[in-house]
Amino acid sequence: MTRHDVNRSDFSTLDAGKLLPGCSLPILVEGDPGEGNRPLHAFRRFEPLPIDGLQPGALRSLADSWIDVARSLKAMHDAGRCYGRITSASFHNRGTQTEPTATLWIDPALAAQADAVHGGDPESIYWTTARLQSGKPAQPADDWYALGIVLAEIALSSASVHKIWELSRQDGKFVESLIKNLKRSRSDRRLRKLALALIREGATGSVDDATIRELTTRPATGSRTATSLVIAALGIAVVAMGWSLYRNIGQLRERDQQFAVLENRVDELQRRAESIENTMPASIATPVAVAVPEPASVRPNDRDRWTDAIAGRALEQAIATSADFQPSEWHERLAKLQQLPGQMQWRIADEPLRRLIQRSVDAPWDDSVIQQAQDRIVALGQAHSRWTQWARSDRSIDEIRTQHDLMPSGLVKEFLGQWLAEALEVRSFDLRTRVIKAAQENKFVAHVIGFETPSDSETVDWVWASAEGTDESIGLQIDGYHAGETLTYWVQQDSSIPYWDKTVIEHTFDSPLLIWQLAKGLKLENSESGYAVLLSTNVRFGPPVKLESSSTEVVVDAGERKVVDPMDDLPFGLD
């Protein structure tokens, strides 16, 4: 064996006391006469750290000790030293079997053997591919990578990690396979997150400082709660101010629109007066101005009768009550307003429209208010049609935002911008699964359900009350999600035998507005396994998922598609 880079593997100049309790570095003490100095650790003897079969309490105890190990390892790296021989067998248990506590047991003699491991040795599982190929001394990233492998062994079991390593020796994709299995693991989330970061970054030869800080920092308790309360209070205050400002702006906009309508009517009356004056014979004397009466069908007290008997009612009640009212024109106006596609859902979802419709009920003779209500419903319908196209398209969220920016100004663009802002704000949501049916003659009650996004993943056990699984349901909390990201979802039969679980449902969603679709429900069905589930969420934003039918209704047959989309029967065409 050859010794390389003596300075990096020479620990004699380090203060062993400052590395405790995370790392135990031996010091040389004077031995018996004729035997010379002998190394002595701070702990009386080495106790192997348990890796497999740890209970939740043991995992919590062990999680705190990894912070001590990471701090000592960072201090050693800052002093220009690297161990390079970290394995699961190099950790001493300074606690108990029920509450284990880890300490890295450093053997300087092993650190000096930089070329002692080759690709066929079991210890090579803790070495990066670059280090095995180059034979160079260990760098800090090599220590962090090895520590990540140890954390992966705790998360998955040492047998599983070594099995993945053996299966990946042919294609050389050990890191990729291990990361995939970690994402689908049901172990402690923080443990998996740290293992993923250390393995992914360590394999590239550079571990980010943010990852090391997270590994060496204990989670805050009281301060985090106080900070969250302060942020929540500030958020509520900002929302309240924004809502007040939005209402004021909406009222000013409506007032401007009313003034514009009045100005247009005045201009029209002036043009008519000028036209009549120009066509009058010269011999006719200038007419005397008289008051223009209302149409003969409207009597002077009709408005008062309407106000007393019908105003203040809901739209449907006003239409029913005014069936025999004269003049019938006002009843007909409200009936036409009610028949506009989506009117009922838009009235529930859009407060400005509710106010306009109520004003239309209270004063159906006001042309401008009726017209504003109709225009708003039509614009909402057009925005809904465009939004539906986006949800079903393969565009990225950035492409959708660019398309929105290029749209002409108006109500349609305003509505779409508001809904997009709501979609982009969502970061967490509850993904709920309800069983529609299981396979015929199914005998499994134990299942595994999970998901994976670019920033989060989780797998949990799901035990049914019976093999039929009728109306069984379970929820998964998804955090750190951004609109437009992919989401892979799966359900497996749990055979209790490793690597024998059978996948009965699996699908990857790439819709840019997935959460909006889930609000109505997405059906996943696998004809081969016979399983079918309904996915939904409690998060609501944007327009209603489905509107009332209209004369332009287009129904798209889902046929044998794997995903049955509830938007297949939306009332708008998707040209």
Coordinates of C-alpha atoms in Angstrom, one line a residue:
M1 CA 0.0 0.0 0.0
T2 CA 1.2 3.5 -0.9
R3 CA 0.8 6.5 1.3
H4 CA -0.4 9.7 -0.5
D5 CA -0.8 13.3 0.7
V6 CA 0.5 12.7 4.2
N7 CA -0.6 16.1 5.4
R8 CA -4.3 15.4 4.8
S9 CA -4.1 12.0 6.6
D10 CA -1.9 13.3 9.5
F11 CA -4.2 13.9 12.5
S12 CA -1.5 14.3 15.1
T13 CA -1.7 18.1 15.0
L14 CA -5.5 18.2 15.6
D15 CA -7.0 18.8 19.1
A16 CA -8.9 15.6 19.7
G17 CA -11.0 17.3 22.5
K18 CA -12.4 19.9 20.1
L19 CA -13.7 17.2 17.8
L20 CA -15.8 15.4 20.5
P21 CA -18.5 14.2 20.7
G22 CA -19.0 14.0 16.9
C23 CA -15.6 12.4 16.1
S24 CA -13.3 10.4 18.4
L25 CA -9.6 10.9 17.4
P26 CA -7.0 8.7 19.2
I27 CA -4.2 10.3 21.2
L28 CA -0.8 8.7 21.8
V29 CA -0.2 7.9 25.5
E30 CA 2.9 6.4 27.0
G31 CA 2.7 2.6 27.2
D32 CA 4.6 0.0 29.2
P33 CA 8.4 0.1 29.0
G34 CA 9.6 -1.3 25.7
E35 CA 6.1 -1.0 24.1
G36 CA 6.3 2.7 23.0
N37 CA 3.3 5.0 22.8
R38 CA -0.2 3.5 22.1
P39 CA -3.3 5.2 20.7
L40 CA -6.1 5.7 23.1
H41 CA -9.7 7.0 22.3
A42 CA -11.8 9.0 24.7
F43 CA -14.3 6.1 24.9
R44 CA -13.2 3.0 26.8
R45 CA -14.1 0.6 23.9
F46 CA -15.7 0.6 20.5
E47 CA -19.4 -0.2 20.4
P48 CA -20.8 -0.7 16.8
L49 CA -23.7 1.6 15.9
P50 CA -27.0 -0.2 15.1
I51 CA -28.1 0.6 11.5
D52 CA -31.0 -1.6 10.7
G53 CA -34.4 -2.1 12.4
L54 CA -34.4 1.1 14.3
Q55 CA -37.6 2.3 16.0
P56 CA -38.9 5.8 15.6
G57 CA -37.6 6.8 19.1
A58 CA -34.2 5.5 18.2
L59 CA -34.2 7.4 14.9
R60 CA -35.0 10.6 16.7
S61 CA -32.1 10.1 19.1
L62 CA -29.8 9.2 16.3
A63 CA -30.9 12.3 14.2
D64 CA -29.6 14.7 16.9
S65 CA -26.2 12.9 17.0
W66 CA -25.7 13.3 13.2
I67 CA -25.5 17.1 13.8
D68 CA -22.5 16.5 16.2
V69 CA -20.9 14.3 13.6
A70 CA -21.4 16.8 10.8
R71 CA -20.0 19.7 12.9
S72 CA -16.9 17.7 13.9
L73 CA -16.4 16.6 10.3
K74 CA -16.6 20.1 9.0
A75 CA -14.1 21.3 11.7
M76 CA -11.7 18.6 10.5
H77 CA -12.2 19.7 6.9
D78 CA -11.6 23.3 7.8
A79 CA -8.3 22.2 9.4
G80 CA -7.3 20.6 6.1
R81 CA -7.9 17.0 7.0
C82 CA -10.0 14.3 5.4
Y83 CA -10.7 10.9 6.8
G84 CA -11.7 9.1 3.5
R85 CA -12.7 5.8 5.1
I86 CA -16.2 6.5 6.4
T87 CA -18.4 3.4 6.4
S88 CA -21.4 2.3 8.5
A89 CA -18.9 0.2 10.5
S90 CA -16.8 3.2 11.5
F91 CA -19.4 4.7 13.8
H92 CA -19.3 4.1 17.6
N93 CA -22.5 4.0 19.6
R94 CA -21.9 6.2 22.7
G95 CA -25.6 5.8 23.7
T96 CA -27.7 2.7 24.2
Q97 CA -29.4 0.2 21.9
T98 CA -32.8 1.9 22.4
E99 CA -31.4 5.5 22.2
P100 CA -28.3 5.2 20.0
T101 CA -25.9 8.1 19.5
A102 CA -23.3 8.2 16.7
T103 CA -19.6 9.2 17.0
L104 CA -17.3 8.8 14.0
W105 CA -14.4 6.5 15.2
I106 CA -11.3 7.7 13.3
D107 CA -8.4 5.3 12.6
P108 CA -5.4 7.3 11.3
A109 CA -3.8 4.1 10.0
L110 CA -6.8 3.5 7.7
A111 CA -6.8 7.2 6.5
A112 CA -3.2 6.8 5.3
Q113 CA -4.1 4.0 3.0
A114 CA -5.5 6.0 0.1
D115 CA -5.3 3.2 -2.5
A116 CA -6.4 0.4 -0.2
V117 CA -9.9 0.0 -1.9
H118 CA -10.6 -1.0 -5.4
G119 CA -13.9 -1.4 -7.4
G120 CA -14.5 -5.0 -6.2
D121 CA -14.2 -4.4 -2.5
P122 CA -17.4 -4.1 -0.4
E123 CA -16.1 -0.8 1.0
S124 CA -16.1 0.7 -2.5
I125 CA -19.8 1.4 -2.1
Y126 CA -18.8 4.4 0.1
W127 CA -16.3 5.7 -2.6
T128 CA -17.3 8.0 -5.5
T129 CA -16.7 6.7 -9.0
A130 CA -14.2 9.5 -9.6
R131 CA -12.2 8.7 -6.5
L132 CA -12.1 4.9 -7.4
Q133 CA -10.9 5.7 -10.9
S134 CA -8.3 8.3 -10.0
G135 CA -6.8 6.8 -6.9
K136 CA -6.3 10.3 -5.5
P137 CA -6.5 11.1 -1.7
A138 CA -9.9 11.9 -0.3
Q139 CA -11.4 15.3 -0.5
P140 CA -14.1 16.8 1.7
A141 CA -16.8 15.9 -0.8
D142 CA -15.7 12.2 -0.5
D143 CA -16.4 12.2 3.3
W144 CA -19.8 13.9 2.8
Y145 CA -20.7 11.4 0.1
A146 CA -19.8 8.4 2.3
L147 CA -21.8 9.9 5.2
G148 CA -24.8 10.2 2.7
I149 CA -24.5 6.5 1.9
V150 CA -24.6 5.7 5.7
L151 CA -27.7 7.8 6.1
A152 CA -29.2 5.9 3.1
E153 CA -28.5 2.6 4.8
I154 CA -30.4 3.8 7.9
A155 CA -33.3 5.0 5.7
L156 CA -33.5 1.9 3.4
S157 CA -31.6 -0.8 5.4
S158 CA -28.0 -1.8 4.7
A159 CA -29.1 -4.9 2.9
S160 CA -31.3 -2.9 0.4
V161 CA -28.5 -0.4 -0.3
H162 CA -25.9 -3.2 -0.9
K163 CA -28.5 -5.0 -3.2
I164 CA -28.9 -1.8 -5.2
W165 CA -25.2 -1.5 -5.4
E166 CA -24.7 -5.0 -6.7
L167 CA -27.5 -4.6 -9.3
S168 CA -26.0 -1.3 -10.5
R169 CA -22.5 -2.5 -11.0
Q170 CA -23.2 -3.5 -14.6
D171 CA -24.6 -0.2 -15.8
G172 CA -22.7 2.1 -13.4
K173 CA -25.9 3.9 -12.3
F174 CA -25.7 3.2 -8.6
V175 CA -26.2 6.9 -7.6
E176 CA -29.3 7.3 -9.8
S177 CA -30.9 4.1 -8.6
L178 CA -30.2 4.9 -5.0
I179 CA -31.7 8.4 -5.3
K180 CA -34.8 6.9 -6.9
N181 CA -35.2 4.4 -4.1
L182 CA -34.6 7.1 -1.4
K183 CA -37.4 9.3 -2.9
R184 CA -39.8 6.4 -2.7
S185 CA -38.7 5.4 0.8
R186 CA -41.1 5.5 3.8
S187 CA -38.5 6.5 6.3
D188 CA -37.9 9.8 8.1
R189 CA -38.3 12.7 5.7
R190 CA -35.4 14.8 7.1
L191 CA -33.1 11.8 7.0
R192 CA -34.0 11.1 3.4
K193 CA -33.6 14.7 2.4
L194 CA -30.1 15.0 3.9
A195 CA -29.0 11.6 2.4
L196 CA -30.3 12.7 -1.1
A197 CA -28.4 16.0 -0.9
L198 CA -25.1 14.5 0.3
I199 CA -25.1 11.7 -2.2
R200 CA -26.2 13.9 -5.2
E201 CA -23.7 16.7 -4.5
G202 CA -20.9 14.5 -3.2
A203 CA -20.9 12.5 -6.4
T204 CA -20.2 15.7 -8.3
G205 CA -17.2 16.5 -6.1
S206 CA -18.6 19.6 -4.5
V207 CA -21.1 19.8 -1.6
D208 CA -23.0 23.1 -1.3
D209 CA -22.5 25.1 1.8
A210 CA -26.3 25.4 2.4
T211 CA -26.5 21.6 2.6
I212 CA -23.7 21.5 5.2
R213 CA -25.4 24.3 7.2
E214 CA -28.6 22.3 7.2
L215 CA -26.8 19.2 8.4
T216 CA -25.0 21.1 11.2
T217 CA -28.0 23.1 12.4
R218 CA -30.5 21.9 15.0
P219 CA -34.1 22.6 14.0
A220 CA -35.5 25.6 15.9
T221 CA -38.6 25.1 18.1
G222 CA -40.0 28.1 19.8
S223 CA -38.5 30.7 17.6
R224 CA -39.8 29.0 14.5
T225 CA -43.3 29.1 15.9
A226 CA -43.1 32.7 16.9
T227 CA -41.7 33.6 13.5
S228 CA -44.5 31.7 11.8
L229 CA -47.1 33.6 13.8
V230 CA -45.5 37.0 12.9
I231 CA -45.4 36.1 9.2
A232 CA -49.0 34.8 9.3
A233 CA -50.1 38.1 11.0
L234 CA -48.3 40.2 8.4
G235 CA -49.7 38.1 5.6
I236 CA -53.3 38.6 6.9
A237 CA -52.7 42.3 7.2
V238 CA -51.3 42.5 3.6
V239 CA -54.3 40.5 2.3
A240 CA -56.7 42.8 4.1
M241 CA -55.1 45.9 2.7
G242 CA -55.0 44.4 -0.8
W243 CA -58.6 43.4 -0.7
S244 CA -59.7 46.8 0.4
L245 CA -57.6 48.4 -2.3
Y246 CA -59.0 46.0 -4.9
R247 CA -62.6 46.8 -3.9
N248 CA -61.9 50.5 -4.1
I249 CA -60.4 50.2 -7.5
G250 CA -63.3 48.0 -8.6
Q251 CA -65.8 50.7 -7.5
L252 CA -63.9 53.4 -9.3
R253 CA -63.7 51.4 -12.4
E254 CA -67.5 50.8 -12.4
R255 CA -68.1 54.5 -11.8
D256 CA -65.9 55.4 -14.8
Q257 CA -67.8 52.9 -16.9
Q258 CA -71.1 54.4 -15.9
F259 CA -69.9 57.9 -16.8
A260 CA -68.6 56.7 -20.1
V261 CA -72.0 55.1 -20.9
L262 CA -73.8 58.3 -20.0
E263 CA -71.4 60.4 -22.1
N264 CA -72.1 58.1 -25.1
R265 CA -75.8 58.5 -24.6
V266 CA -75.6 62.3 -24.4
D267 CA -73.5 62.3 -27.6
E268 CA -76.0 60.1 -29.4
L269 CA -78.9 62.4 -28.4
Q270 CA -77.0 65.4 -29.6
R271 CA -76.3 63.7 -33.0
R272 CA -80.0 62.8 -33.3
A273 CA -81.1 66.4 -32.5
E274 CA -78.7 67.8 -35.1
S275 CA -79.9 65.4 -37.7
I276 CA -83.6 66.3 -37.1
E277 CA -82.7 70.0 -37.2
N278 CA -80.9 69.6 -40.5
T279 CA -83.8 67.8 -42.2
M280 CA -86.5 70.3 -41.1
P281 CA -88.0 72.6 -43.8
A282 CA -86.9 76.2 -43.5
S283 CA -90.5 77.4 -43.3
I284 CA -91.2 75.4 -40.2
A285 CA -90.7 77.4 -37.0
T286 CA -88.2 76.4 -34.4
P287 CA -90.0 73.8 -32.2
V288 CA -90.6 74.5 -28.6
A289 CA -88.6 72.1 -26.2
V290 CA -90.9 69.7 -24.4
A291 CA -90.3 66.9 -22.0
V292 CA -89.9 63.5 -23.7
P293 CA -92.3 61.0 -22.1
E294 CA -91.3 57.4 -21.4
P295 CA -92.6 54.8 -23.9
A296 CA -96.4 54.3 -23.8
S297 CA -95.9 50.8 -22.3
V298 CA -94.2 52.2 -19.2
R299 CA -96.4 54.0 -16.8
P300 CA -95.2 56.7 -14.3
N301 CA -95.5 54.5 -11.2
D302 CA -94.1 51.2 -12.8
R303 CA -90.7 51.7 -11.4
D304 CA -92.1 52.3 -7.9
R305 CA -94.2 49.2 -8.2
W306 CA -91.1 47.2 -9.2
T307 CA -89.0 48.6 -6.4
D308 CA -91.7 47.8 -3.8
A309 CA -92.6 44.3 -5.0
I310 CA -89.5 42.8 -6.6
A311 CA -86.3 44.8 -5.9
G312 CA -83.9 43.2 -3.4
R313 CA -84.8 39.6 -4.4
A314 CA -82.5 37.1 -5.9
L315 CA -82.4 36.8 -9.7
E316 CA -84.4 33.6 -9.9
Q317 CA -87.0 34.9 -7.4
A318 CA -87.3 38.2 -9.3
I319 CA -87.9 36.3 -12.6
A320 CA -90.6 34.1 -11.0
T321 CA -92.3 37.0 -9.2
S322 CA -92.4 39.3 -12.3
A323 CA -93.9 36.7 -14.7
D324 CA -97.1 38.8 -15.0
F325 CA -95.6 42.2 -14.4
Q326 CA -96.2 44.9 -17.0
P327 CA -94.1 46.1 -18.8
S328 CA -92.9 42.6 -19.6
E329 CA -89.6 44.0 -21.1
W330 CA -88.0 44.1 -17.6
H331 CA -88.9 40.5 -16.9
E332 CA -87.5 39.4 -20.3
R333 CA -84.2 41.2 -19.7
L334 CA -83.6 39.3 -16.5
A335 CA -84.6 36.0 -18.1
K336 CA -82.1 36.5 -20.9
L337 CA -79.4 37.4 -18.3
Q338 CA -80.2 34.2 -16.4
Q339 CA -79.9 32.1 -19.5
L340 CA -76.3 33.1 -20.3
P341 CA -73.9 30.0 -20.0
G342 CA -72.2 29.7 -16.6
Q343 CA -74.2 32.6 -15.1
M344 CA -75.0 30.7 -11.9
Q345 CA -71.4 29.5 -11.2
W346 CA -69.9 32.9 -12.1
R347 CA -72.3 34.7 -9.8
I348 CA -71.0 32.5 -6.9
A349 CA -67.4 32.9 -7.8
D350 CA -67.2 36.6 -8.8
E351 CA -68.4 39.3 -6.4
P352 CA -68.4 42.2 -8.8
L353 CA -70.8 40.2 -11.0
R354 CA -73.0 39.5 -8.0
R355 CA -73.3 43.2 -7.4
L356 CA -74.1 43.9 -11.1
I357 CA -76.8 41.2 -11.2
Q358 CA -78.4 42.5 -8.1
R359 CA -78.4 46.0 -9.5
S360 CA -80.0 44.6 -12.6
V361 CA -82.7 43.0 -10.5
D362 CA -83.3 46.3 -8.6
A363 CA -83.4 48.5 -11.7
P364 CA -83.9 46.4 -14.9
W365 CA -84.6 49.6 -16.9
D366 CA -81.0 50.6 -16.5
D367 CA -79.4 49.7 -19.8
S368 CA -75.8 50.3 -18.7
V369 CA -76.0 47.9 -15.7
I370 CA -77.7 45.2 -17.7
Q371 CA -75.0 45.5 -20.4
Q372 CA -72.1 45.5 -17.9
A373 CA -73.5 42.3 -16.3
Q374 CA -73.8 40.6 -19.8
D375 CA -70.3 41.7 -20.8
R376 CA -68.8 40.4 -17.6
I377 CA -70.4 37.0 -18.0
V378 CA -69.3 36.7 -21.6
A379 CA -65.7 37.8 -20.7
L380 CA -65.6 35.2 -17.9
G381 CA -66.7 32.5 -20.2
Q382 CA -64.1 33.4 -22.8
A383 CA -61.4 33.5 -20.1
H384 CA -62.6 30.1 -18.9
S385 CA -62.3 28.6 -22.4
R386 CA -58.7 29.9 -22.7
W387 CA -57.9 28.6 -19.2
T388 CA -59.2 25.2 -20.1
Q389 CA -57.1 25.0 -23.2
W390 CA -54.0 25.9 -21.1
A391 CA -54.9 23.2 -18.5
R392 CA -55.1 20.5 -21.2
S393 CA -52.1 21.7 -23.2
D394 CA -48.5 20.6 -23.1
R395 CA -47.2 24.1 -22.7
S396 CA -44.9 25.0 -19.8
I397 CA -46.1 27.5 -17.2
D398 CA -43.6 30.1 -18.6
E399 CA -45.0 29.7 -22.1
I400 CA -48.5 30.3 -20.7
R401 CA -47.4 33.4 -18.8
T402 CA -45.8 34.7 -22.0
Q403 CA -49.0 34.0 -24.0
H404 CA -51.0 35.9 -21.3
D405 CA -48.6 38.9 -21.5
L406 CA -49.2 39.1 -25.3
M407 CA -53.0 39.2 -25.0
P408 CA -54.8 42.5 -25.6
S409 CA -55.9 44.4 -22.5
G410 CA -59.4 43.8 -21.3
L411 CA -61.6 41.8 -18.9
V412 CA -60.4 38.4 -20.3
K413 CA -56.8 39.2 -19.7
E414 CA -57.6 40.6 -16.2
F415 CA -59.4 37.4 -15.2
L416 CA -56.7 35.1 -16.6
G417 CA -54.0 37.1 -14.8
Q418 CA -55.8 36.8 -11.5
W419 CA -56.2 33.0 -11.9
L420 CA -52.6 32.5 -12.9
A421 CA -51.4 34.5 -9.9
E422 CA -53.5 32.2 -7.6
A423 CA -52.1 29.1 -9.3
L424 CA -48.5 30.3 -8.9
E425 CA -49.0 31.0 -5.2
V426 CA -49.9 27.4 -4.3
R427 CA -47.0 25.5 -2.8
S428 CA -48.7 22.8 -0.7
F429 CA -51.8 20.7 -1.2
D430 CA -53.5 17.5 0.1
L431 CA -53.6 14.8 -2.6
R432 CA -56.5 12.5 -1.6
T433 CA -57.1 9.0 -3.1
R434 CA -60.4 7.2 -3.0
V435 CA -60.7 3.6 -4.3
I436 CA -63.3 3.1 -7.0
K437 CA -62.6 -0.6 -7.6
A438 CA -59.9 -3.2 -7.1
A439 CA -59.0 -6.3 -9.1
Q440 CA -61.5 -9.1 -9.3
E441 CA -60.8 -11.8 -6.7
N442 CA -58.2 -9.4 -5.1
K443 CA -56.7 -10.9 -2.0
F444 CA -54.5 -8.0 -0.9
V445 CA -55.4 -5.6 1.8
A446 CA -51.9 -4.2 2.4
H447 CA -50.9 -1.6 -0.1
V448 CA -48.2 1.1 -0.6
I449 CA -49.1 4.5 -2.0
G450 CA -46.7 7.3 -2.9
F451 CA -45.8 10.3 -5.1
E452 CA -42.7 12.0 -6.4
T453 CA -42.1 15.6 -7.5
P454 CA -38.8 17.4 -8.3
S455 CA -38.6 18.6 -4.7
D456 CA -40.6 16.2 -2.6
S457 CA -41.6 12.5 -2.3
E458 CA -43.2 10.2 0.1
T459 CA -44.4 6.6 0.3
V460 CA -46.7 5.3 3.0
D461 CA -48.4 2.1 4.0
W462 CA -52.1 1.8 3.2
V463 CA -54.1 -1.1 4.7
W464 CA -57.7 -1.6 3.6
A465 CA -60.5 -2.9 5.8
S466 CA -61.3 -5.5 3.1
A467 CA -59.8 -6.8 -0.2
E468 CA -62.7 -5.1 -2.1
G469 CA -61.4 -1.6 -1.0
T470 CA -64.8 0.0 -1.6
D471 CA -64.6 3.7 -0.7
E472 CA -61.2 3.3 1.0
S473 CA -59.4 6.7 1.1
I474 CA -56.1 8.2 2.2
G475 CA -54.4 11.6 1.9
L476 CA -50.8 12.5 1.1
Q477 CA -49.4 16.0 1.9
I478 CA -47.4 17.4 -1.0
D479 CA -45.0 20.3 -0.2
G480 CA -42.8 22.5 -2.2
Y481 CA -44.8 22.1 -5.4
H482 CA -44.7 24.6 -8.2
A483 CA -47.3 24.9 -11.0
G484 CA -46.1 23.1 -14.1
E485 CA -43.9 20.5 -12.4
T486 CA -44.4 16.8 -13.0
L487 CA -46.0 14.6 -10.4
T488 CA -45.5 10.8 -10.4
Y489 CA -48.1 8.8 -8.5
W490 CA -48.3 5.1 -7.8
V491 CA -50.2 2.4 -5.9
Q492 CA -48.7 -1.0 -5.2
Q493 CA -49.8 -4.2 -3.6
D494 CA -47.6 -4.8 -0.6
S495 CA -46.4 -8.4 -0.8
S496 CA -44.2 -8.0 2.4
I497 CA -41.4 -9.5 0.3
P498 CA -38.7 -6.9 -0.7
Y499 CA -38.7 -6.1 -4.4
W500 CA -41.9 -8.2 -5.0
D501 CA -44.4 -5.4 -4.6
K502 CA -46.7 -5.2 -7.7
T503 CA -47.5 -1.8 -9.1
V504 CA -51.3 -1.6 -9.9
I505 CA -51.6 2.1 -10.7
E506 CA -48.9 4.5 -11.9
H507 CA -49.0 7.7 -13.8
T508 CA -47.0 10.9 -14.3
F509 CA -49.0 14.1 -14.5
D510 CA -47.4 17.0 -16.5
S511 CA -50.4 19.4 -16.7
P512 CA -49.4 23.0 -16.1
L513 CA -52.6 23.5 -14.0
L514 CA -52.8 20.1 -12.3
I515 CA -54.1 21.2 -9.0
W516 CA -57.0 23.0 -10.6
Q517 CA -57.9 19.7 -12.4
L518 CA -57.6 17.7 -9.2
A519 CA -60.1 20.0 -7.5
K520 CA -62.9 18.3 -9.6
G521 CA -61.3 14.9 -9.5
L522 CA -59.1 12.8 -11.8
K523 CA -59.9 9.1 -12.4
L524 CA -56.9 6.8 -12.8
E525 CA -57.7 3.3 -14.2
N526 CA -55.5 0.4 -15.1
S527 CA -57.2 -2.2 -17.2
E528 CA -54.5 -4.8 -16.7
S529 CA -54.6 -4.7 -12.9
G530 CA -58.3 -4.0 -12.6
Y531 CA -57.7 -1.1 -10.2
A532 CA -59.3 2.3 -10.4
V533 CA -58.9 5.3 -8.1
L534 CA -60.2 8.9 -7.9
L535 CA -57.7 11.6 -7.1
S536 CA -58.8 15.0 -5.7
T537 CA -57.6 17.9 -3.5
N538 CA -59.1 20.4 -1.1
V539 CA -57.3 23.3 -2.6
R540 CA -59.4 25.7 -4.7
F541 CA -58.4 28.5 -7.0
G542 CA -59.2 29.9 -10.4
P543 CA -62.5 29.5 -12.2
P544 CA -65.1 26.8 -11.6
V545 CA -63.9 23.5 -13.1
K546 CA -67.2 22.8 -14.9
L547 CA -69.9 25.3 -16.0
E548 CA -73.5 24.9 -17.0
S549 CA -74.0 23.4 -20.5
S550 CA -74.8 25.6 -23.4
S551 CA -75.6 25.4 -27.1
T552 CA -71.9 25.1 -27.9
E553 CA -71.3 22.1 -25.7
V554 CA -68.7 19.7 -27.0
V555 CA -68.3 16.3 -25.3
V556 CA -65.0 14.5 -25.8
D557 CA -65.2 10.7 -25.4
A558 CA -62.5 9.5 -23.0
G559 CA -62.6 6.0 -24.5
E560 CA -59.9 3.7 -23.2
R561 CA -57.7 6.5 -21.9
K562 CA -55.8 5.8 -18.7
V563 CA -56.7 9.1 -17.2
V564 CA -60.4 10.1 -17.3
D565 CA -60.4 13.9 -17.2
P566 CA -63.6 15.6 -15.8
M567 CA -63.0 18.5 -18.2
D568 CA -63.9 16.2 -21.2
D569 CA -67.5 17.5 -20.9
L570 CA -66.7 21.2 -20.4
P571 CA -69.1 23.4 -22.4
F572 CA -66.5 25.2 -24.5
G573 CA -64.8 23.9 -27.7
L574 CA -61.1 23.5 -27.7
D575 CA -60.1 24.9 -31.1

